[in-house]
Coordinates of N, CA, C and O in Angstrom, one line a residue:
M189 N -87.6 35.2 -19.3 CA -86.8 33.9 -19.3 C -85.4 34.3 -19.1 O -85.1 35.1 -19.9
T190 N -84.9 33.8 -18.3 CA -83.4 33.9 -18.0 C -82.6 33.1 -18.6 O -82.7 32.1 -18.7
S191 N -81.5 33.5 -19.2 CA -80.6 32.7 -20.2 C -79.3 32.7 -19.4 O -78.8 33.7 -19.0
Y192 N -78.8 31.5 -19.0 CA -77.5 31.4 -18.2 C -76.3 31.3 -19.1 O -76.5 30.6 -20.1
P193 N -75.0 31.4 -18.8 CA -74.0 31.3 -19.5 C -73.8 29.5 -19.5 O -74.3 29.0 -18.7
P194 N -73.3 29.1 -20.6 CA -72.9 27.6 -20.3 C -72.4 27.0 -19.2 O -71.5 27.8 -18.7
A195 N -72.8 26.1 -18.6 CA -72.2 25.4 -17.5 C -70.8 25.3 -17.7 O -70.5 24.5 -19.0
R196 N -69.8 25.4 -17.0 CA -68.5 25.1 -16.8 C -68.2 23.5 -16.3 O -69.2 22.8 -15.7
D197 N -67.2 22.5 -17.0 CA -67.3 21.4 -16.5 C -66.3 21.4 -15.2 O -66.2 22.4 -14.6
A198 N -66.4 20.5 -14.6 CA -66.1 20.4 -13.3 C -64.6 20.5 -13.2 O -64.0 21.4 -12.3
G199 N -63.6 20.2 -14.0 CA -62.4 20.8 -14.2 C -62.2 22.2 -14.4 O -61.2 22.9 -13.5
Q200 N -63.0 23.0 -15.1 CA -62.9 24.5 -15.0 C -63.4 25.1 -13.6 O -62.8 26.1 -13.2
R201 N -64.5 24.4 -13.0 CA -64.9 24.8 -11.7 C -63.9 24.7 -10.7 O -63.5 25.7 -9.9
K202 N -63.2 24.0 -10.8 CA -62.0 23.6 -9.7 C -60.9 24.4 -9.8 O -60.5 25.2 -9.2
H203 N -60.5 24.9 -11.3 CA -59.4 25.6 -11.6 C -60.2 27.2 -11.0 O -59.2 27.8 -10.6
D204 N -61.2 27.4 -11.3 CA -61.9 28.6 -11.0 C -61.9 28.9 -9.3 O -61.4 30.1 -8.9
A205 N -62.2 28.0 -8.7 CA -62.1 28.1 -7.5 C -60.7 28.1 -6.8 O -60.6 28.7 -5.9
L206 N -59.9 27.3 -7.5 CA -58.5 27.2 -6.6 C -57.7 28.6 -7.2 O -57.1 29.4 -6.2
K207 N -58.3 29.3 -8.1 CA -57.7 30.6 -8.3 C -58.2 31.7 -7.4 O -57.6 32.3 -7.0
R208 N -59.5 31.5 -7.3 CA -60.3 32.4 -6.0 C -59.4 32.3 -4.5 O -59.1 33.3 -3.9
L209 N -59.3 31.2 -4.3 CA -58.3 30.8 -3.0 C -56.9 31.4 -3.1 O -56.7 31.9 -2.1
E210 N -56.5 31.6 -4.3 CA -55.2 32.0 -4.3 C -55.0 33.7 -4.5 O -54.4 34.1 -3.8
T211 N -56.3 34.5 -5.0 CA -56.3 35.6 -5.2 C -57.3 36.5 -4.4 O -56.9 37.7 -4.2
D212 N -58.3 36.0 -4.0 CA -59.3 36.5 -3.2 C -58.6 36.9 -1.9 O -57.8 36.1 -1.2
E213 N -58.8 38.1 -0.9 CA -58.4 38.2 0.3 C -59.2 37.9 1.3 O -58.8 37.7 2.5
D214 N -60.6 38.0 1.0 CA -61.8 37.9 2.2 C -62.6 36.7 2.0 O -62.9 36.5 1.0
A215 N -62.8 36.2 3.4 CA -64.0 35.2 3.1 C -64.9 35.3 4.2 O -64.6 35.9 5.2
W216 N -66.2 34.8 4.4 CA -67.3 34.7 5.2 C -66.9 33.4 6.1 O -67.0 32.4 5.5
V217 N -66.9 33.9 7.2 CA -67.0 32.3 8.0 C -68.0 32.0 9.0 O -68.2 33.1 9.6
S218 N -68.5 30.9 8.8 CA -70.0 30.9 9.7 C -69.4 29.8 10.9 O -69.0 28.6 10.4
S219 N -69.7 30.2 12.1 CA -69.3 29.0 13.3 C -70.5 29.1 14.1 O -71.2 30.0 14.2
A220 N -70.5 27.9 15.0 CA -71.6 28.2 16.1 C -70.5 26.9 17.1 O -70.1 25.9 16.9
S221 N -71.0 27.2 18.4 CA -70.7 26.3 19.5 C -71.6 25.7 20.2 O -71.1 24.7 20.7
G222 N -73.0 25.9 19.6 CA -73.8 25.0 20.6 C -74.4 25.5 21.6 O -75.5 25.3 22.1
E223 N -73.7 26.6 22.4 CA -73.9 27.1 23.7 C -74.7 28.6 23.2 O -75.4 29.2 24.0
G224 N -74.4 28.9 22.1 CA -75.0 30.3 21.8 C -75.3 30.3 20.5 O -75.5 29.6 19.5
P225 N -75.7 31.8 20.0 CA -76.0 31.8 18.6 C -74.9 31.3 17.5 O -73.9 31.9 17.7
P226 N -75.3 31.1 16.2 CA -74.4 31.1 15.2 C -73.6 32.7 14.9 O -74.3 33.5 15.1
C227 N -72.4 32.3 14.4 CA -71.6 33.5 14.3 C -71.3 33.9 12.5 O -70.6 32.5 12.4
L228 N -71.5 34.8 12.0 CA -70.8 34.8 10.5 C -70.0 36.2 10.2 O -70.6 37.3 11.1
V229 N -68.9 36.1 10.1 CA -67.8 37.1 10.0 C -67.1 37.1 8.8 O -66.9 36.0 8.4
P230 N -66.7 38.1 8.3 CA -65.8 38.2 7.1 C -64.3 38.4 7.9 O -63.9 38.9 8.8
L231 N -63.4 37.7 7.2 CA -62.0 37.5 7.7 C -60.9 37.5 6.5 O -61.4 36.6 5.4
S232 N -59.9 37.9 6.4 CA -59.0 38.0 5.4 C -58.3 36.6 5.5 O -58.1 35.9 6.6
F233 N -57.9 35.9 4.4 CA -57.1 34.8 4.5 C -56.0 34.7 3.5 O -55.9 35.3 2.6
V234 N -55.2 33.7 3.7 CA -54.2 33.1 2.6 C -54.3 31.5 2.7 O -54.8 30.8 3.4
W235 N -54.4 31.2 1.4 CA -54.8 29.8 0.9 C -53.0 29.3 1.2 O -52.2 29.6 -0.1
H236 N -52.8 28.4 1.9 CA -51.4 27.7 2.2 C -51.6 26.4 2.6 O -52.2 25.9 3.4
D237 N -50.6 25.6 1.8 CA -50.7 24.2 2.1 C -52.0 23.3 2.2 O -52.4 22.6 3.1
E238 N -52.9 24.0 1.1 CA -54.3 23.2 1.1 C -55.3 23.5 2.1 O -56.1 22.8 2.5
Q239 N -55.1 24.7 2.9 CA -55.7 25.1 3.9 C -55.9 26.7 4.0 O -55.0 27.2 3.4
L240 N -57.0 27.3 4.5 CA -57.3 28.4 4.7 C -56.6 29.0 6.0 O -56.9 28.3 6.8
V241 N -55.8 30.0 6.0 CA -55.1 30.3 7.3 C -55.9 32.0 7.2 O -55.8 32.9 6.8
M242 N -56.5 32.4 8.6 CA -57.1 33.6 8.9 C -56.5 33.9 10.4 O -55.9 33.0 11.0
A243 N -56.7 35.1 10.9 CA -56.2 35.5 11.9 C -57.4 36.6 12.9 O -58.1 37.0 12.1
T244 N -57.6 36.2 14.0 CA -58.5 37.0 14.8 C -58.3 37.2 16.3 O -57.2 36.3 16.7
K245 N -58.8 37.8 16.9 CA -58.5 37.8 18.4 C -58.9 36.6 18.9 O -60.4 36.2 18.9
G246 N -58.3 36.1 19.9 CA -58.5 34.6 20.6 C -59.9 35.1 21.4 O -60.6 34.2 22.0
T247 N -60.4 36.3 21.7 CA -61.7 36.1 22.5 C -63.0 36.7 21.7 O -64.0 36.8 22.1
N248 N -62.5 36.8 20.5 CA -63.8 37.1 19.5 C -64.7 35.8 19.5 O -64.1 34.5 19.6
P249 N -66.0 36.1 19.1 CA -67.0 34.6 19.1 C -66.3 33.5 18.0 O -66.6 32.4 18.2
T250 N -65.8 34.1 16.9 CA -65.7 33.0 16.1 C -64.3 32.0 16.6 O -64.7 30.7 16.5
A251 N -63.6 32.7 17.4 CA -62.1 31.6 17.9 C -62.9 31.0 18.9 O -62.6 29.7 19.3
R252 N -63.7 31.7 19.9 CA -64.4 30.8 20.8 C -65.1 29.7 20.3 O -65.4 28.6 20.9
N253 N -66.1 30.0 19.3 CA -66.9 28.9 19.0 C -66.0 27.8 18.1 O -66.2 26.5 18.5
L254 N -64.8 28.1 17.5 CA -64.2 27.1 16.7 C -63.3 26.1 17.7 O -63.1 25.2 17.5
R255 N -63.0 26.8 18.9 CA -62.3 26.0 20.0 C -63.3 24.9 20.4 O -63.1 23.9 20.7
A256 N -64.7 25.2 20.6 CA -65.8 24.3 21.2 C -66.3 23.3 20.1 O -66.6 22.1 20.3
Q257 N -66.3 23.9 18.7 CA -66.9 23.2 17.6 C -66.3 23.2 16.5 O -66.4 24.2 15.7
A258 N -65.1 22.5 15.9 CA -64.4 22.8 14.6 C -64.9 22.9 13.4 O -64.4 23.2 12.4
A259 N -66.0 22.2 13.4 CA -66.9 22.2 12.0 C -67.6 23.4 11.9 O -68.0 24.1 12.8
C260 N -67.1 23.8 10.5 CA -67.7 25.4 10.3 C -67.8 25.3 8.7 O -67.4 24.3 8.0
W261 N -68.1 26.7 7.9 CA -68.2 26.8 6.8 C -67.6 28.0 6.1 O -67.6 28.9 7.2
V262 N -66.8 28.1 5.2 CA -66.1 29.2 4.8 C -66.9 29.6 3.3 O -67.0 28.5 2.3
A263 N -67.0 30.7 3.1 CA -68.0 31.2 1.8 C -66.9 32.1 1.3 O -66.5 33.4 1.7
L264 N -66.6 32.1 -0.1 CA -65.9 33.1 -1.0 C -66.9 33.3 -2.1 O -67.9 32.6 -2.7
G265 N -66.8 34.5 -2.8 CA -67.4 35.0 -4.0 C -68.8 35.9 -3.8 O -69.5 35.3 -2.7
P266 N -69.5 36.1 -4.6 CA -70.7 36.6 -5.0 C -71.9 35.5 -5.0 O -71.3 34.1 -5.3
T267 N -73.0 35.9 -4.9 CA -74.0 34.7 -5.1 C -74.1 34.3 -6.4 O -74.5 33.0 -6.6
R268 N -73.4 34.8 -7.3 CA -73.5 34.1 -8.8 C -72.0 33.6 -9.3 O -71.6 33.4 -10.4
D269 N -71.2 33.2 -8.1 CA -69.9 32.7 -8.1 C -69.5 32.2 -7.0 O -68.4 32.8 -6.2
V270 N -70.1 31.3 -6.4 CA -70.0 30.9 -5.2 C -68.8 29.6 -5.0 O -68.7 28.4 -5.6
V271 N -68.1 29.7 -4.1 CA -67.2 28.6 -3.2 C -67.4 28.4 -2.0 O -67.4 29.6 -1.2
L272 N -68.2 27.2 -1.6 CA -68.7 26.9 -0.4 C -67.6 25.8 0.1 O -68.0 24.7 -0.4
I273 N -67.3 26.1 1.6 CA -66.2 25.0 2.0 C -66.6 24.7 3.4 O -66.5 25.4 4.1
E274 N -66.8 23.4 3.5 CA -67.3 22.9 4.7 C -66.0 22.4 5.3 O -65.2 21.7 4.3
S275 N -65.6 22.8 6.4 CA -64.5 23.0 6.9 C -64.3 22.3 8.3 O -65.2 22.2 9.1
T276 N -62.9 21.8 8.6 CA -62.5 21.3 10.1 C -61.5 22.6 10.6 O -60.8 22.5 9.7
A277 N -61.7 23.2 11.5 CA -60.9 24.2 11.8 C -59.9 24.1 13.1 O -60.5 23.3 14.1
E278 N -58.8 24.6 13.2 CA -57.9 24.4 14.3 C -57.6 25.9 14.9 O -57.2 26.7 13.7
V279 N -57.7 26.0 16.1 CA -57.1 27.3 16.5 C -55.6 27.1 16.8 O -55.5 26.3 17.7
I280 N -54.8 28.2 16.4 CA -53.4 27.9 16.6 C -52.7 29.4 17.3 O -53.6 30.4 17.1
A281 N -52.2 29.2 18.6 CA -51.7 30.3 19.4 C -51.0 31.4 18.2 O -50.3 30.9 17.2
S282 N -50.8 32.6 18.4 CA -50.3 33.5 17.6 C -48.7 33.3 17.4 O -48.1 33.4 16.5
D283 N -48.0 32.3 18.4 CA -46.7 32.1 18.2 C -46.2 31.0 18.1 O -45.4 30.3 17.7
A284 N -47.5 30.1 17.4 CA -47.2 28.8 17.0 C -47.5 28.3 15.6 O -47.6 26.8 15.3
L285 N -47.8 29.2 14.9 CA -48.0 29.2 13.4 C -46.8 28.8 12.9 O -45.7 29.2 12.9
P286 N -46.9 27.6 12.0 CA -45.4 27.3 11.0 C -45.0 28.5 10.4 O -45.8 29.3 9.9
D287 N -43.6 28.8 10.5 CA -43.0 29.9 9.6 C -43.3 30.2 8.3 O -43.5 31.2 7.8
D288 N -43.5 29.0 7.5 CA -43.9 29.1 6.3 C -45.3 29.9 6.1 O -45.5 30.5 5.3
A289 N -46.3 29.3 6.8 CA -47.6 29.8 6.7 C -47.6 31.4 7.2 O -48.4 31.8 6.7
G290 N -46.7 31.5 8.3 CA -46.8 32.8 8.5 C -46.2 34.0 7.8 O -46.8 34.9 7.4
E291 N -45.5 33.4 7.0 CA -44.7 34.3 5.6 C -45.8 34.4 4.8 O -45.5 35.6 4.1
A292 N -46.3 33.5 4.4 CA -47.3 33.4 3.2 C -48.6 34.5 3.8 O -48.8 35.2 3.0
F293 N -48.8 34.4 5.1 CA -49.7 35.4 5.5 C -49.3 36.7 5.6 O -50.2 37.6 4.7
V294 N -48.1 36.9 6.0 CA -47.7 38.3 5.8 C -47.4 38.9 4.2 O -48.0 40.0 3.8
K295 N -47.1 38.0 3.7 CA -46.6 38.1 2.3 C -48.1 38.8 1.4 O -48.2 39.7 0.8
K296 N -49.2 38.0 1.8 CA -50.3 38.1 1.2 C -51.4 39.4 1.5 O -51.5 40.2 0.7
L297 N -51.1 39.1 2.6 CA -52.3 40.5 3.7 C -51.4 41.6 4.2 O -52.2 42.6 4.5
G298 N -50.0 41.6 4.3 CA -49.6 42.9 4.6 C -49.5 43.1 6.3 O -49.0 44.4 6.5
W299 N -49.8 42.2 6.9 CA -49.9 42.5 8.4 C -49.3 41.3 9.2 O -49.7 40.1 8.4
D300 N -48.6 41.5 10.1 CA -48.2 40.3 10.9 C -48.6 40.2 12.4 O -48.1 40.7 13.4
P301 N -49.6 39.2 12.8 CA -50.2 39.1 14.0 C -49.3 38.2 15.0 O -49.8 37.6 15.9
R302 N -48.4 37.6 14.4 CA -47.5 36.3 15.1 C -46.7 37.1 16.2 O -46.5 38.0 16.1
G303 N -47.1 36.1 17.2 CA -46.4 36.8 18.6 C -47.4 37.7 19.5 O -47.2 38.2 20.6
R304 N -48.4 38.1 19.0 CA -49.3 38.9 19.7 C -50.3 38.3 20.5 O -51.0 37.7 19.7
G305 N -50.1 38.2 21.8 CA -50.7 37.6 22.5 C -52.1 37.3 22.5 O -53.3 36.3 22.8
A306 N -52.9 38.6 22.2 CA -54.5 38.6 21.8 C -55.1 38.1 20.6 O -56.2 37.8 20.7
W307 N -53.8 37.7 19.9 CA -54.5 37.2 18.5 C -54.2 35.7 18.4 O -53.5 35.1 19.1
V308 N -54.8 35.0 17.6 CA -54.6 33.5 17.1 C -54.8 33.2 15.8 O -55.5 34.3 14.9
F309 N -54.6 32.1 15.2 CA -54.7 32.1 13.7 C -55.8 30.8 13.9 O -55.9 30.1 14.8
L310 N -56.4 30.8 12.6 CA -57.4 29.9 12.5 C -56.9 29.0 11.1 O -56.9 30.0 10.0
A311 N -57.0 28.0 11.3 CA -56.6 27.0 10.1 C -57.5 26.2 9.8 O -58.0 25.3 10.4
F312 N -58.0 26.4 8.5 CA -59.3 25.7 8.1 C -58.9 24.5 7.0 O -58.5 25.0 5.9
R313 N -59.2 23.4 7.3 CA -58.9 22.1 6.1 C -60.4 21.9 5.7 O -61.2 21.4 6.2
P314 N -60.2 21.9 4.3 CA -61.7 21.9 3.7 C -62.0 20.1 3.7 O -61.2 19.4 3.5
R315 N -63.3 19.9 3.9 CA -63.5 18.6 4.0 C -64.6 18.4 2.6 O -64.9 17.4 2.1
R316 N -65.3 19.5 2.2 CA -66.1 19.5 1.1 C -66.4 20.8 0.7 O -66.2 21.8 1.2
V317 N -66.0 20.7 -0.8 CA -66.1 22.0 -1.6 C -67.2 22.0 -2.4 O -67.6 21.3 -3.6
L318 N -68.4 23.1 -2.5 CA -69.2 23.1 -3.8 C -68.8 24.6 -4.2 O -68.7 25.4 -3.8
V319 N -68.9 24.5 -5.9 CA -68.9 25.4 -6.4 C -69.8 25.6 -7.7 O -70.0 24.5 -8.3
W320 N -70.3 27.0 -7.7 CA -71.4 27.0 -8.9 C -71.7 28.5 -9.3 O -71.2 29.3 -8.5
R321 N -72.3 28.7 -10.3 CA -72.3 30.0 -10.7 C -73.9 30.3 -10.8 O -74.5 31.3 -10.0
E322 N -74.7 29.6 -11.6 CA -75.9 29.5 -12.0 C -76.5 28.1 -11.7 O -76.0 27.1 -11.4
E323 N -78.2 28.3 -12.1 CA -78.7 27.1 -11.7 C -78.1 25.6 -12.5 O -78.1 24.7 -12.0
N324 N -77.6 26.0 -13.8 CA -77.3 25.1 -14.6 C -76.0 24.2 -13.8 O -75.5 23.3 -14.7
E325 N -75.3 25.0 -12.7 CA -74.2 24.1 -12.3 C -74.5 23.2 -11.1 O -73.5 22.8 -10.5
L326 N -75.5 23.7 -10.5 CA -76.0 22.9 -9.2 C -75.9 21.4 -9.1 O -75.5 20.9 -8.0
A327 N -76.3 20.6 -10.1 CA -76.4 19.1 -10.3 C -74.9 18.6 -9.7 O -74.8 17.9 -9.2
D328 N -73.9 19.3 -10.4 CA -72.6 18.9 -10.6 C -71.6 19.9 -9.3 O -70.5 19.8 -9.8
R329 N -72.4 20.5 -8.3 CA -71.6 21.4 -7.7 C -70.3 21.0 -6.7 O -69.5 21.4 -6.3
E330 N -70.6 19.6 -6.2 CA -69.8 19.2 -5.4 C -68.4 18.6 -5.9 O -68.4 17.6 -6.9
L331 N -67.3 19.6 -5.6 CA -65.8 19.1 -6.5 C -64.8 18.4 -5.2 O -64.1 17.8 -5.6
M332 N -65.3 18.6 -3.9 CA -64.6 17.4 -3.1 C -65.3 17.2 -1.9 O -66.4 17.8 -1.7
R333 N -65.0 15.8 -1.6 CA -65.6 15.1 -0.6 C -65.0 14.7 0.2 O -64.0 13.8 -0.2
D334 N -65.2 14.4 1.5 CA -64.4 13.9 2.8 C -63.0 14.2 2.3 O -62.0 13.4 2.5
G335 N -62.4 15.4 2.2 CA -61.2 16.0 2.2 C -60.5 15.8 0.5 O -59.2 16.0 0.6
K336 N -61.1 15.1 -0.2 CA -60.5 14.6 -1.5 C -61.3 15.1 -2.6 O -62.4 15.2 -2.7
W337 N -60.4 15.5 -3.5 CA -61.0 16.2 -4.8 C -61.6 15.2 -5.5 O -61.0 14.3 -5.8
R338 N -62.7 15.5 -6.2 CA -63.4 14.4 -7.1 C -63.1 14.5 -8.4 O -63.3 13.8 -9.2
V339 N -62.4 15.6 -8.8 CA -61.8 16.2 -10.1 C -60.3 16.7 -10.2 O -60.0 16.8 -9.1

């Protein structure tokens, strides 16, 4: 029989998820356009102003998919420490990202795609956030609904 560590309360899970958003560098992004197969890719990110900001080439499937269909999922962490974020994404031209978001991106990730015509930024606004480690946290895993934290 598997024994799990004690379940974290919602406040601790929110704290842990926010820490991940601040410190992790990479996330999995799942998108689909309705025209073709879904796409799942890892992208580096910065958590800035309550959204995840990422960059990719504008011709990549993720950028194309998000232009066609803004709804998507972003996942952080391993299978025993999940932060799953249902989001609405915006595709932003490489020269149109607000300066403060661009500076936060460069400071955290160490490279600057601003002004590079082939690149775009992706801004993900969370709508729903699910956080859990083990089965004993599944029942209360929804910490955000309709863009509002529940805890």
